[in-house]
Amino acid sequence: MTSPAPVHVVDHPLVQHKLTLLRKKDLSTSSFRRLLHEISMLMAYEVTRDMPTQMIEIETPLEKMQSPVIEGRKTVFVVVMRAGSGFLDGMLEVVPGARVGHIGLYRDPKTLVAVEYYFKMPHDMDERDAIVLDPMLATGNSAVAAVDRLKETRPKSIRFVSLVAAPEGVDNMQRHHPDVPIFTAAIDRELNDHGYIVPGLGDAGDRLFGTK
Ligand code: URA
């Protein structure tokens, strides 16, 4: 059996510093939103690090030169609603030409199983590299369901980006989707009985939108 795609823990000091601030329970909604935005920009660098480049000829004010540009690949950010949208604007600042798809899933509070309520992708998914955005990789059930559904559209590649992951969620993703690399800023200790990541940061959607 081939080993699963790697888990990249983004340990850049700026990301780690901002994540620490983000975890604090007394942080305001606006500060939470701003920090998540900043972290998502920084994580965009990591998740796009191995994008292939090609050399083109350009002319500086002084002379002609060969210089690299990203190959004509197309990216689609796939937002897992609703917390995934907190990751989107920062990513789009770094990759402004990307398209955006949305997957709406909610967790059944009793079974913790993911139920789909919305799905909208660009038409040309088979020409695109997909980057799935879901800040909390908890049980992994919604992540697995989102990627299952996404694979039906046959994107060229899939990467999964979270902010905080639980070991259980990482295992679940690697069992079901060993071909999908995971990028995260932290792998926390465990899940609690309600499926929350501990120590975690609470409900990312509620903190992002101020709904609690
Ligand atoms: N979703 C969240 O927002 N937080 C968790 O800890 C787990 C799932």
XYZ file of C-alpha atoms and ligand atoms in Angstrom:
220
model
C 0.000 0.000 0.000
C 1.370 3.456 -0.850
C 1.693 5.888 2.036
C -0.726 8.820 2.192
C 0.152 12.269 0.923
C 1.998 14.290 3.558
C 0.516 16.516 6.222
C 2.235 19.898 6.056
C 2.200 21.682 9.406
C 2.863 25.315 8.599
C 5.216 26.243 11.417
C 6.161 29.703 10.202
C 6.497 31.948 13.291
C 4.056 34.514 11.917
C 1.380 31.866 11.411
C 2.006 30.358 14.848
C 1.936 33.763 16.557
C -1.319 34.763 14.906
C -2.897 31.379 15.644
C -2.079 31.799 19.347
C -3.868 35.157 19.371
C -6.786 33.667 17.466
C -7.285 30.874 19.994
C -7.834 33.272 22.918
C -11.410 33.148 24.113
C -11.816 36.892 24.701
C -10.782 37.949 21.195
C -13.338 40.203 19.475
C -15.134 39.060 16.329
C -13.379 41.722 14.246
C -9.935 40.690 15.511
C -10.737 37.018 14.900
C -11.744 37.839 11.324
C -8.657 39.961 10.706
C -6.260 37.347 12.069
C -7.889 34.547 10.096
C -7.554 36.711 6.995
C -3.853 37.316 7.683
C -3.172 33.640 8.390
C -4.930 32.600 5.198
C -2.665 34.877 3.146
C 0.392 33.342 4.769
C -0.920 29.815 4.264
C -1.581 30.570 0.616
C 2.187 30.848 0.183
C 2.699 27.365 1.587
C -0.090 25.671 -0.302
C 1.057 27.123 -3.622
C 4.778 26.609 -2.948
C 5.247 23.830 -5.534
C 3.181 25.395 -8.314
C 5.130 24.807 -11.525
C 6.664 27.826 -13.214
C 7.878 28.423 -16.727
C 10.396 30.909 -18.067
C 9.204 33.699 -20.313
C 11.095 36.498 -21.967
C 10.432 40.001 -20.639
C 12.097 43.335 -21.097
C 13.187 45.394 -18.103
C 14.045 49.073 -18.614
C 17.651 47.877 -19.078
C 17.557 44.665 -21.091
C 15.737 41.495 -22.065
C 15.739 38.588 -19.613
C 14.206 35.165 -19.004
C 12.054 35.218 -15.877
C 9.649 32.715 -14.233
C 5.858 32.926 -14.195
C 3.344 30.398 -12.876
C 2.447 27.969 -15.647
C -0.966 28.495 -17.178
C -2.709 26.442 -14.512
C -6.078 27.290 -13.154
C -6.898 27.246 -9.476
C -10.262 26.854 -7.802
C -10.696 27.541 -4.105
C -13.429 25.352 -2.689
C -15.024 26.901 0.372
C -16.587 24.493 2.829
C -19.336 26.679 4.293
C -19.518 28.444 6.482
C -16.205 28.786 8.315
C -14.236 28.153 5.098
C -15.272 31.567 3.834
C -13.055 33.138 6.520
C -10.095 31.664 4.683
C -11.132 32.802 1.230
C -10.341 36.523 0.934
C -6.744 36.124 2.090
C -6.191 33.321 -0.429
C -7.746 35.422 -3.201
C -5.437 38.312 -2.424
C -2.508 36.044 -3.210
C -4.149 34.183 -6.144
C -6.587 36.803 -7.491
C -7.425 34.965 -10.703
C -8.740 31.858 -8.963
C -12.349 30.754 -9.264
C -14.378 29.835 -6.206
C -16.658 26.887 -5.562
C -18.846 26.350 -2.505
C -19.876 23.236 -0.641
C -22.504 23.541 2.066
C -22.411 20.798 4.678
C -23.768 20.711 8.190
C -22.876 18.291 10.905
C -25.811 16.345 12.277
C -25.367 17.165 15.988
C -26.281 13.625 17.090
C -24.370 11.508 14.593
C -21.695 14.122 13.642
C -22.222 12.923 10.062
C -21.969 15.553 7.277
C -25.168 16.362 5.350
C -24.905 18.324 2.045
C -27.198 21.327 1.439
C -25.313 23.299 -1.258
C -22.860 22.535 -4.065
C -21.715 24.938 -6.795
C -18.467 24.658 -8.778
C -17.083 26.294 -11.942
C -17.929 24.328 -15.111
C -14.325 23.539 -16.088
C -13.248 21.646 -12.989
C -11.334 19.067 -15.018
C -8.859 21.843 -15.960
C -8.382 23.100 -12.403
C -6.301 22.429 -9.327
C -8.636 22.516 -6.332
C -7.687 23.907 -2.924
C -10.298 23.047 -0.301
C -10.681 25.539 2.564
C -12.075 24.311 5.878
C -10.471 25.843 9.001
C -11.370 23.081 11.487
C -10.473 19.482 10.553
C -12.269 17.862 13.481
C -13.826 14.400 12.988
C -12.943 14.762 9.319
C -16.423 13.584 8.318
C -17.339 16.807 6.541
C -13.864 17.050 4.991
C -14.144 13.500 3.653
C -17.678 14.174 2.367
C -16.570 17.455 0.751
C -13.657 15.789 -1.031
C -15.834 12.794 -2.052
C -18.243 15.187 -3.686
C -15.495 17.322 -5.193
C -13.871 14.288 -6.813
C -17.086 13.729 -8.789
C -16.140 16.902 -10.716
C -12.701 15.435 -11.572
C -10.344 18.328 -10.739
C -6.704 17.852 -11.801
C -5.529 17.840 -8.196
C -6.891 18.467 -4.705
C -5.217 19.989 -1.632
C -6.895 20.462 1.702
C -6.179 23.494 3.913
C -7.234 23.759 7.530
C -6.167 26.003 10.371
C -6.398 23.531 13.254
C -6.699 19.765 12.884
C -7.429 16.935 15.300
C -5.449 13.697 14.951
C -8.763 11.881 14.371
C -9.599 14.167 11.439
C -6.176 13.736 9.878
C -6.487 9.918 10.164
C -9.969 9.956 8.682
C -8.860 12.070 5.708
C -5.752 9.989 5.116
C -7.766 6.748 5.196
C -10.396 7.985 2.736
C -8.321 10.347 0.604
C -4.657 9.301 0.803
C -3.999 11.230 -2.418
C -4.920 14.604 -0.883
C -2.160 16.516 0.942
C -3.265 18.350 4.062
C -1.940 21.776 5.084
C -2.634 22.944 8.619
C -1.179 25.370 11.159
C -1.598 22.947 14.094
C -2.524 19.396 15.004
C -4.144 19.644 18.424
C -4.499 16.988 21.126
C -7.907 15.393 20.508
C -11.635 15.752 19.963
C -14.018 16.105 22.879
C -17.348 14.249 23.177
C -19.100 16.935 21.151
C -16.672 16.678 18.268
C -14.826 19.894 19.143
C -11.076 20.111 18.788
C -9.250 20.605 22.105
C -7.612 22.837 22.995
C -8.800 24.243 19.631
C -10.419 27.633 19.346
C -14.120 26.851 19.721
C -16.629 27.093 16.894
C -14.794 28.827 14.052
C -18.011 29.814 12.254
C -19.530 31.378 15.370
C -16.338 33.222 16.180
C -15.956 34.444 12.595
C -19.517 35.665 12.213
C -20.265 36.574 15.843
C -23.219 34.211 16.008
C -22.785 33.113 19.598
N -15.802 22.916 14.079
C -15.383 24.015 14.769
O -15.679 25.131 14.387
N -14.616 23.844 15.848
C -14.252 22.636 16.303
O -13.536 22.536 17.304
C -14.706 21.505 15.586
C -15.474 21.674 14.471
